XYZ file of C-alpha atoms in Angstrom:
536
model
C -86.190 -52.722 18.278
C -89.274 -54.211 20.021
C -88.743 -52.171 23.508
C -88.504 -49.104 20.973
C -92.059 -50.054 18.984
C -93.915 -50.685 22.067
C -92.905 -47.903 24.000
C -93.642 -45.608 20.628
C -97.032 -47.074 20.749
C -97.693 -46.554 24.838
C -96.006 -43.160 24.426
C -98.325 -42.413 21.121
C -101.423 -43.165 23.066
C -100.764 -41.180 26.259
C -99.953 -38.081 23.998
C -102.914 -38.538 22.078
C -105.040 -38.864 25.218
C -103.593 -36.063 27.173
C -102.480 -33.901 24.219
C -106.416 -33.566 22.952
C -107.787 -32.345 26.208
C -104.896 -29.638 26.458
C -104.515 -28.456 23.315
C -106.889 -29.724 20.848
C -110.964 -28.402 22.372
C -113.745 -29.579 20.698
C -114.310 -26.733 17.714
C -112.573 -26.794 14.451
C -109.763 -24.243 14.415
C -109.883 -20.771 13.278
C -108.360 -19.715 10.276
C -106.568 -16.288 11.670
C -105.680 -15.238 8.190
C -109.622 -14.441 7.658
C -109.954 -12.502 11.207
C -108.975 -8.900 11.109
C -109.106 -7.354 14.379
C -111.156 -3.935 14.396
C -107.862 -0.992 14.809
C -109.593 1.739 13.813
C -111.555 4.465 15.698
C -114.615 5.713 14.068
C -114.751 9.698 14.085
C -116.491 11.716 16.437
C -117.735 14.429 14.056
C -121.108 15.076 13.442
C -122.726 13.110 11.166
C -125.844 15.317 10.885
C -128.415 17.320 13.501
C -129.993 14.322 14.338
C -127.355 12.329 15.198
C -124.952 12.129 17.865
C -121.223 12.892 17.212
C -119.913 9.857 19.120
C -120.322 5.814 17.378
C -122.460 3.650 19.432
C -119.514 1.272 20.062
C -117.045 3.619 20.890
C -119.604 5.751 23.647
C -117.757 7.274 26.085
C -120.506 8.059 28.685
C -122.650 4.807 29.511
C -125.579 7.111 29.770
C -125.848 8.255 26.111
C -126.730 5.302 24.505
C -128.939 3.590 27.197
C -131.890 1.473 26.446
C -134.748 2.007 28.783
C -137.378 -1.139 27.933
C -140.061 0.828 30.094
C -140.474 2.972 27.083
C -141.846 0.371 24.892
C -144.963 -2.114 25.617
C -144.186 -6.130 25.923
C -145.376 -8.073 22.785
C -144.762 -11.787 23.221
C -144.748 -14.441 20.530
C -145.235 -18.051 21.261
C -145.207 -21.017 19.563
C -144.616 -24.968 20.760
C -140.349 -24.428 20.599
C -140.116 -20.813 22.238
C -141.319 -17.723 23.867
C -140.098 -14.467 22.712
C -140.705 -11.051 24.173
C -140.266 -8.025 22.503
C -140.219 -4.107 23.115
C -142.335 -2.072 20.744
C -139.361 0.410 20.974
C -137.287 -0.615 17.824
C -138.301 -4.909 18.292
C -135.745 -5.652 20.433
C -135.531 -8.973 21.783
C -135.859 -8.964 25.592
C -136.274 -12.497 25.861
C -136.148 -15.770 23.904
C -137.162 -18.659 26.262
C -136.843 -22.323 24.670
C -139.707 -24.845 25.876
C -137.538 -28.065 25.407
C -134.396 -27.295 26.808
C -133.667 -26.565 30.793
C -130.262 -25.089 32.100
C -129.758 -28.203 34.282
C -131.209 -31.973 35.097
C -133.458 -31.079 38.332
C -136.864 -31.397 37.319
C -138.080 -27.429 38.818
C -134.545 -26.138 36.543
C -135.836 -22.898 34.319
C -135.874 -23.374 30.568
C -133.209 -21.447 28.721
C -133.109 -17.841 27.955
C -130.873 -16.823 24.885
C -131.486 -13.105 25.692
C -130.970 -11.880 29.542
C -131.636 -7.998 30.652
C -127.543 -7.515 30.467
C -127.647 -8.048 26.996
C -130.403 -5.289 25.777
C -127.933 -2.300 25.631
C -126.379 -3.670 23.098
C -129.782 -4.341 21.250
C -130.287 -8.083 20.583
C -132.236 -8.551 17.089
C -131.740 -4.452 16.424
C -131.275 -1.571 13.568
C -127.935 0.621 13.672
C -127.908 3.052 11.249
C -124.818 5.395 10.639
C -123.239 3.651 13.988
C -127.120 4.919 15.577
C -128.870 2.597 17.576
C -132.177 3.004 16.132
C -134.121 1.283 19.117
C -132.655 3.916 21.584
C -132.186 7.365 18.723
C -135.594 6.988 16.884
C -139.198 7.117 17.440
C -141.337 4.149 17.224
C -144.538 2.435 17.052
C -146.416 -0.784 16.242
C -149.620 -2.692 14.788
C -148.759 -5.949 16.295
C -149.859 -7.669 19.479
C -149.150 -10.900 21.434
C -149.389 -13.864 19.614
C -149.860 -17.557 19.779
C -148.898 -20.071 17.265
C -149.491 -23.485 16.316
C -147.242 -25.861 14.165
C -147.853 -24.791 10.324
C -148.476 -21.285 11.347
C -146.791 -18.317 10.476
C -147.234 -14.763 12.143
C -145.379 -10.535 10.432
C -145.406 -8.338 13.618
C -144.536 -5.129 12.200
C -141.973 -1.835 13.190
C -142.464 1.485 12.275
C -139.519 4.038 13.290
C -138.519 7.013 12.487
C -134.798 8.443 12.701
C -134.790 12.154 11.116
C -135.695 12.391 8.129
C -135.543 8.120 7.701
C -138.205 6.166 8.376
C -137.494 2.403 9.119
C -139.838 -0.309 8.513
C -139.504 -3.858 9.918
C -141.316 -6.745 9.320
C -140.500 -10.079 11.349
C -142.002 -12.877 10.348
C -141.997 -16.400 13.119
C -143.285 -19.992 12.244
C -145.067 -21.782 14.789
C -142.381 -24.937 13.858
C -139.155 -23.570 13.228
C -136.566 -21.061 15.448
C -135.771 -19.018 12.312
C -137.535 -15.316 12.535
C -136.941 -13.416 9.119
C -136.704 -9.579 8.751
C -137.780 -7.696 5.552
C -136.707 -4.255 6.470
C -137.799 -1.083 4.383
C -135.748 2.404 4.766
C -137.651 5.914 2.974
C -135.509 8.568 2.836
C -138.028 11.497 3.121
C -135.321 14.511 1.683
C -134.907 15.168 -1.503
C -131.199 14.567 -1.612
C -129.881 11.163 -1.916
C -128.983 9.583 1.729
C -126.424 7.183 2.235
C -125.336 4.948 5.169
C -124.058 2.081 6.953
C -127.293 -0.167 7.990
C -126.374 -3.281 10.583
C -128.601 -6.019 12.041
C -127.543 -6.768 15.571
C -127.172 -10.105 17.720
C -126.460 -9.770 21.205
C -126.197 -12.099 24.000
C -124.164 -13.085 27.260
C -121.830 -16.444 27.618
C -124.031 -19.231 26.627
C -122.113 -21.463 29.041
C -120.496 -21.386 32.152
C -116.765 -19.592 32.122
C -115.173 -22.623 33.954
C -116.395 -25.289 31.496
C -113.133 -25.513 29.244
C -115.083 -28.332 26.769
C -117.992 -26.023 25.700
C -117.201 -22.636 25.641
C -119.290 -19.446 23.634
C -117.543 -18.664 20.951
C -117.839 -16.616 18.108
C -118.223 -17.912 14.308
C -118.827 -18.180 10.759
C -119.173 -19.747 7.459
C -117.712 -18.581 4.049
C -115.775 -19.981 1.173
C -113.143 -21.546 2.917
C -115.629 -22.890 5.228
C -116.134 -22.724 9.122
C -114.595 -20.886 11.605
C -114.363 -20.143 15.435
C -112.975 -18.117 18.064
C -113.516 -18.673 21.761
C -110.362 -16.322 23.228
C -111.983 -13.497 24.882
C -108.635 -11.580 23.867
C -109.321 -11.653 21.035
C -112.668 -11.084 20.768
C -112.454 -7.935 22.852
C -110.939 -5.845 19.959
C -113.286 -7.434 17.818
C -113.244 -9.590 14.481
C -114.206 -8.478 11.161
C -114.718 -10.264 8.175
C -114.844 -8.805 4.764
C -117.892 -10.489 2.347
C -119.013 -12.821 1.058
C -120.186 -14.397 4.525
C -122.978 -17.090 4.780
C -123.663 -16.083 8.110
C -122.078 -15.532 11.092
C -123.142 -16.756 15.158
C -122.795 -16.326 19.075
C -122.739 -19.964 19.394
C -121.980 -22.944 22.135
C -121.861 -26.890 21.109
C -125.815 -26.898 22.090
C -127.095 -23.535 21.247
C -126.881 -20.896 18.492
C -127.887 -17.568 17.751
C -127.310 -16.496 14.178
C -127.671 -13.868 11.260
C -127.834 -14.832 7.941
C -127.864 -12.103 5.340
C -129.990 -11.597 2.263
C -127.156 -9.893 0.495
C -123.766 -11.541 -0.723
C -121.877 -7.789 -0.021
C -122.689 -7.794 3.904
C -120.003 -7.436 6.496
C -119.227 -9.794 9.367
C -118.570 -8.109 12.314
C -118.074 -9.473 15.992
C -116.705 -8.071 19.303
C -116.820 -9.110 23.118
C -117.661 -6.073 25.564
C -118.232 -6.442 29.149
C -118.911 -10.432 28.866
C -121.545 -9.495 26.159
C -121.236 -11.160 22.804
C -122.273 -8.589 20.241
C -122.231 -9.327 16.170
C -123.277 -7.240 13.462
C -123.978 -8.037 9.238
C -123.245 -4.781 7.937
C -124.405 -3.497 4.268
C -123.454 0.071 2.719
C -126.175 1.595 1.006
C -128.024 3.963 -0.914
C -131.032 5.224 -0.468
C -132.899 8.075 -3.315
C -135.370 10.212 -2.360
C -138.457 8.913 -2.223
C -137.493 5.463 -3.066
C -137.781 2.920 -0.617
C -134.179 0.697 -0.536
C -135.263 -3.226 0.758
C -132.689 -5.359 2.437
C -133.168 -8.377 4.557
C -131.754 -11.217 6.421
C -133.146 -14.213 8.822
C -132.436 -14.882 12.554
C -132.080 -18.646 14.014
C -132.088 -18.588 17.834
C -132.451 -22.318 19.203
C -130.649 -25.777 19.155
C -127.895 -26.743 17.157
C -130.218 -29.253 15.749
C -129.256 -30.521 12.265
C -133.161 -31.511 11.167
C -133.863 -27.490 12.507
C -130.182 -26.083 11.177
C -131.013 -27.801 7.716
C -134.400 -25.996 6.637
C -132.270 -22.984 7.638
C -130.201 -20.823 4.431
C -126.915 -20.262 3.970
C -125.855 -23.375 4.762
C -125.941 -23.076 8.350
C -126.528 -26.845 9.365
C -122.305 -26.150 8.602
C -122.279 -24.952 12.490
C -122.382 -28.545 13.925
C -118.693 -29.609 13.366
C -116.930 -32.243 15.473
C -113.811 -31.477 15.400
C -111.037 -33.674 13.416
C -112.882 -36.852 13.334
C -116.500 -34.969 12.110
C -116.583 -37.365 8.826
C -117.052 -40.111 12.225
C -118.719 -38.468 14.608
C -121.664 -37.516 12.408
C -122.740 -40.993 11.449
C -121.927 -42.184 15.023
C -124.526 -39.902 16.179
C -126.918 -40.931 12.880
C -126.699 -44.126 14.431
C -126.961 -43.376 18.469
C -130.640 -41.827 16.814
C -131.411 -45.021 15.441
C -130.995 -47.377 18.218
C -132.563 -45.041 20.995
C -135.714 -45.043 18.499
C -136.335 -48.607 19.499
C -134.311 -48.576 23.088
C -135.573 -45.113 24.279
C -132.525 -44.736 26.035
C -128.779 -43.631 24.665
C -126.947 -45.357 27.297
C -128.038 -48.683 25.920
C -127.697 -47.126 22.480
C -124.162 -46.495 23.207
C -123.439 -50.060 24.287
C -125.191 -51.662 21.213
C -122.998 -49.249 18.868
C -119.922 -50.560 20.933
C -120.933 -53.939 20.412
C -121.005 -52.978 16.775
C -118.047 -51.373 16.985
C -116.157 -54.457 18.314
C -117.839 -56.652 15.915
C -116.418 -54.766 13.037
C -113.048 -54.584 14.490
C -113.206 -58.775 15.301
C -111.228 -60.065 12.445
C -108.371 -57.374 13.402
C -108.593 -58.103 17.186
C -108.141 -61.921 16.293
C -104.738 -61.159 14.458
C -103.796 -58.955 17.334
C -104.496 -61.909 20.162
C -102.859 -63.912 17.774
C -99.655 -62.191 17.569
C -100.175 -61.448 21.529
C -99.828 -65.294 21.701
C -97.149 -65.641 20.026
C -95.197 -62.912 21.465
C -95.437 -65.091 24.913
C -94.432 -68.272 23.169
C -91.091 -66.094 22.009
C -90.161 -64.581 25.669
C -88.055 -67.220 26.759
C -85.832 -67.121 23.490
C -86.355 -63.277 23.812
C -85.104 -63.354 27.440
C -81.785 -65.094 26.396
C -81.277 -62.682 23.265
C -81.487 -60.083 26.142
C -78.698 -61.460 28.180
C -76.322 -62.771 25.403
C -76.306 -59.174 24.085
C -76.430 -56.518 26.991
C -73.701 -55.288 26.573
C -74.366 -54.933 22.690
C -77.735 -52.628 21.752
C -77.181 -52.797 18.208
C -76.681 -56.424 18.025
C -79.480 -57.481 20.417
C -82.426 -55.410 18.413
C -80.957 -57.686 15.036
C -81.026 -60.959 17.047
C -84.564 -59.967 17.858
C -85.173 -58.779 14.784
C -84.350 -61.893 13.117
C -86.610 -63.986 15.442
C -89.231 -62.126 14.657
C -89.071 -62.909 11.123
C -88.251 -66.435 11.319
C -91.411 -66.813 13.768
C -93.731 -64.038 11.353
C -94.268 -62.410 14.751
C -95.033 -58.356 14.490
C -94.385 -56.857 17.959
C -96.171 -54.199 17.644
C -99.306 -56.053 16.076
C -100.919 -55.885 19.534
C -101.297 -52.141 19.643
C -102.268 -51.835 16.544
C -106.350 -52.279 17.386
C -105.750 -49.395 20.087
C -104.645 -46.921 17.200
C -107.438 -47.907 14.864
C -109.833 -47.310 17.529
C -108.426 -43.973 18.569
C -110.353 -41.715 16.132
C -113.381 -43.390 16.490
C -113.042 -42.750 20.551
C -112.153 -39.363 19.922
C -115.584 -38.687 17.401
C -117.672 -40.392 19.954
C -115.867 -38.006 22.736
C -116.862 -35.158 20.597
C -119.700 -36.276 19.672
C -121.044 -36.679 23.302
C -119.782 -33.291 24.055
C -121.534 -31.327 21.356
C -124.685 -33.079 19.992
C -127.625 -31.407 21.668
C -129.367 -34.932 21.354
C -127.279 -36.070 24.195
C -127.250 -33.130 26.357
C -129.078 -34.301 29.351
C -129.854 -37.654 28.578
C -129.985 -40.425 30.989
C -128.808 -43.754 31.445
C -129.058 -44.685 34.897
C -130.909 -41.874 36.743
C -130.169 -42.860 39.938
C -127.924 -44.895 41.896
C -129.148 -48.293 42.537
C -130.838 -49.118 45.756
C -130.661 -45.249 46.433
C -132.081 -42.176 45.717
C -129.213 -40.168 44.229
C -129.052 -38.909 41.307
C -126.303 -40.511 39.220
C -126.053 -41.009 35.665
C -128.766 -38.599 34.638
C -126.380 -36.766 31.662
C -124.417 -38.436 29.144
C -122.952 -35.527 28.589
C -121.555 -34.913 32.049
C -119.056 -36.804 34.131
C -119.618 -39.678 35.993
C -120.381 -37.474 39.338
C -118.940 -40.639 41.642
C -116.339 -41.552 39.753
C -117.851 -45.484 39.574
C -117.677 -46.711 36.053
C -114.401 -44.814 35.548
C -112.571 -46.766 38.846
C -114.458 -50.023 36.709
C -112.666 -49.173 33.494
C -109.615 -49.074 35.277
C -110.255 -52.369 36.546
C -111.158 -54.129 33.196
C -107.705 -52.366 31.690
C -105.807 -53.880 34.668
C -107.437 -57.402 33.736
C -106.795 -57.063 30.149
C -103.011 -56.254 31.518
C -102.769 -59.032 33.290
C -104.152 -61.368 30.496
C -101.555 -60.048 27.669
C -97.953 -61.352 28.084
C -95.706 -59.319 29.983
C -92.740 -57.250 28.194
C -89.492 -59.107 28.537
C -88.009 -55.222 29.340
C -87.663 -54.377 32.728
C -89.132 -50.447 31.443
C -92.134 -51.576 29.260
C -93.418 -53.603 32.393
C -93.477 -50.493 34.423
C -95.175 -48.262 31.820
C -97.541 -50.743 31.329
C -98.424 -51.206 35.058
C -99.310 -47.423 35.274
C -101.663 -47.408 32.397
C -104.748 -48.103 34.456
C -103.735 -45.754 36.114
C -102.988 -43.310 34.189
C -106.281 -43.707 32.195
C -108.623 -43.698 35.151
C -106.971 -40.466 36.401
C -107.993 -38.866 32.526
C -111.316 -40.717 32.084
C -112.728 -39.447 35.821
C -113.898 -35.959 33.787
C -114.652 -37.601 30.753
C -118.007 -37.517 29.457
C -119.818 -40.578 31.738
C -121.014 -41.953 28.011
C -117.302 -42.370 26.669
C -116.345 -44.191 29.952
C -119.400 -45.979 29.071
C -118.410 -46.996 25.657
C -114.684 -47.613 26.542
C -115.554 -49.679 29.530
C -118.058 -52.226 27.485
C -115.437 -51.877 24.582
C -113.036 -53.564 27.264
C -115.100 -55.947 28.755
C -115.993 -57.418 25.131
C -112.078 -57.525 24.556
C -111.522 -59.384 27.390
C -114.478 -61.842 26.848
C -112.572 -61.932 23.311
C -109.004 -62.716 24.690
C -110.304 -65.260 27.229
C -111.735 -67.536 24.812
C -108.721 -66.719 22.318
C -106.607 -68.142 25.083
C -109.410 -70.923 25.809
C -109.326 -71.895 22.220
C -105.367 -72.040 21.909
């Protein structure tokens, strides 16, 4: 019965280990019952003179539909988080520059763009009306001019189109402290006959992170009733998602970054599709417009950090995009916490290590019982040992022999793997923690190696690029081995003696601030054991 418990609990742990990396990435899971994928083809008739018989999504010819940005001037807004540049012809977004975040550590590294020149056929922050692509189709013109704005300030830069007989009037309105941009848009129907329509505001962007990097991949999502969702598989993407109302908002998102629509209406659709690596989402309305009466309808834009402070002045809820995962209810306060100490230690590295000396503090009293029984355990193995031999031949009555020892001795054999399994989700919200919260993205520990000049433990975030404290966890697991009594079965001693191993091999592209916070966690448990065994 006792080979049987441990090996559950070595076996457990390994599949927990491995199993999360390959199966379980670090997003919630989608619901598919909410994602229908787009199977219909929208007609080719002619919707009316002025507009042209083929849907913008569906174009057959890449030259129909094709933005030219030299028809419009550059209008650039600024403010202490971003730059944006926009084209007089419909307000499209040609770029969105963030001051305080760079696409890698080396100090001359460009900032991040959220909009690149591949993205502005498919009209990031523009009006499709009746499947038209209004910044392409219609005329327009503008009052507005560059701007520059400090924190507390607030700037409308205006749109004026015109689309046959519909005139379109936008009015975007930026903060000089926030990354939300919000749209008031106006359509006049200048007939005398009663026009109706489909009216869309449009996100587009490429892959906000690499293709290769399995742990943070763009993805697609959005919040409604029965809460978040998220889809990453590009095959599914392709045919493209869409979502029936009510939807809080939907997103192009990554675990740092996030560009988002939220709509001013509770009857908008969510729509979402991946073509040619370009991440394109739509919140679609139906409406109405009589003559002569202007029909309103608007909706807010967040392009920036997945900050919660930033995410939280936001509507519709949309501080909801930072989820960690399974062990969120942990991970959240874990990183309320990593905030705390680096306001005093200006550094999350040491932050780390004081929450795992926290950490190991809270689990003392439990770690105690579990050297305790540890002890014990090697007290039993020479009575174990003969059990063993008197009963080879007999499985059955060997695990009650052993069975009964352990109850006349209170000894619970598997009360020494017991603090590994309570510690498991907390390692796991810290591991997604340190993947997804933009706080740690980037921050150092160690800069550089000591007594050289190369760059080592510059990201948290990021593997340890020489493999050094993972080889040093190894070693401290191998001590801690060697310090815990040794099975009395032949096969738990050998699974045991590859554990090191087998958890140096997993941690070596871990984040370098989970090896971190295992390998103090480890040192602290064997400072613990020794003086355990000092004291018995």
């Amino acid at each position: 019965m006792d080979n049987k418990r441990v090996l559950l609990a070595v076996v457990l742990s390994l599949a927990v280990l491995i199993g999360w990396n390959l199966l379980f990435p670090p997003v919630p899971p989608v619901h598919q019952k909410q994602i229908k994928n787009a199977t219909t083809r929208q007609s080719q008739n002619s919707v009316s003179t002025t507009v042209h018989s083929q849907s913008y999504a569906q174009t057959k010819s890449e030259n129909v539909f094709k933005f030219n940005p030299a028809r419009g001037q550059k209008i650039t807004i600024e403010t202490p988080l971003y730059r944006a540049v926009f084209n007089s012809q419909g307000g499209i977004l040609e770029h969105f520059i963030l001051k305080k975040y760079k696409q890698s550590i080396e100090p001359d590294a460009p900032n991040i763009d959220l909009i690149t020149p591949e993205a502005l056929h498919k009209g990031p922050l523009g009006i499709v009306w009746n499947k038209i692509p209004t910044w392409i189709k219609a005329e327009w013109s503008t009052n507005g001019g560059d701007k520059h704005l400090a924190p507390g300030q607030s700037h409308t830069l205006s749109f004026v189109g015109r689309l046959g007989n519909l005139e379109l009037h936008r009015q975007l309105t930026f903060y000089g402290d926030s990354y939300q941009i919000k749209e008031s848009l106006q359509l006049i129907n200048l007939t005398s006959d009663p026009a109706r329509g489909e009216l869309s505001f449009i996100i587009s962007s490429p892959g906000l992170s690499k293709e290769s990097n399995r742990y943070n991949r763009t993805r697609i999502a959005y919040f409604n009733k029965d809460g978040l969702h998220e889809e990453s598989d590009k095959d599914d993407l392709k045919p493209g998602l869409k979502i029936e109302p009510p939807v809080q908002w939907g997103a192009i998102t990554s675990n740092y970054f996030l560009l988002s629509l939220i709509p001013g209406a509770t009857d908008m659709t969510f729509k979402a599709k991946l073509e040619k690596n370009i991440y394109r989402l739509a919140l679609s309305q139906n409406i109405q417009i009589a003559a002569n009466i202007p029909a309103q309808i608007s909706c807010t834009y967040y392009l920036g950090p997945k900050d919660e402070k930033c995410l939280s002045k936001a509507p519709g809820n949309l501080q909801a995009a930072i989820h960690y995962g399974w062990f969120d209810i942990i991970a959240k306060p874990l990183i309320k916490i990593l905030n705390f100490f680096y306001k005093y230690t200006g550094n999350y590295g040491v932050a780390i290590i004081i929450l795992t000396i926290i950490i190991k503090l809270l689990f003392w009293p439990l770690s105690q019982k579990s050297y305790k029984s540890m002890n014990q355990m090697k007290k039993l193995q020479p009575m174990m040992a003969k059990i063993r031999e008197k009963y080879k031949d007999d499985r059955q009555k060997m695990n009650e022999e052993l069975m009964r020892l352990y109850k006349t001795y209170k000894v619970n054999p598997a009360g020494g793997c017991l603090p590994m399994f309570i510690q498991i989700p907390v390692f796991f919200a810290l591991y997604q923690a340190l993947l997804g919260a933009i706080e740690l993205r980037h921050a150092p520990f160690i800069h550089y190696l000591p007594f050289t000049d190369m760059v080592w433990l510059a990201d948290l975030s990021a593997k340890d690029p020489f493999y050094i404290t993972p080889l040093i966890m190894g070693a401290t697991m191998f001590i801690q081995q060697k310090m815990t009594p040794a099975p009395g079965d032949p096969t738990q001693a050998k699974i045991m003696l590859f554990m090191p191993i087998i958890f140096t091999f997993l941690f070596m592209n871990f984040p370098s601030g989970l090896v971190i916070y295992w390998l103090v966690n480890n040192i602290l448990s064997i400072a613990q054991q020794w003086w355990m065994l000092k004291k018995s």
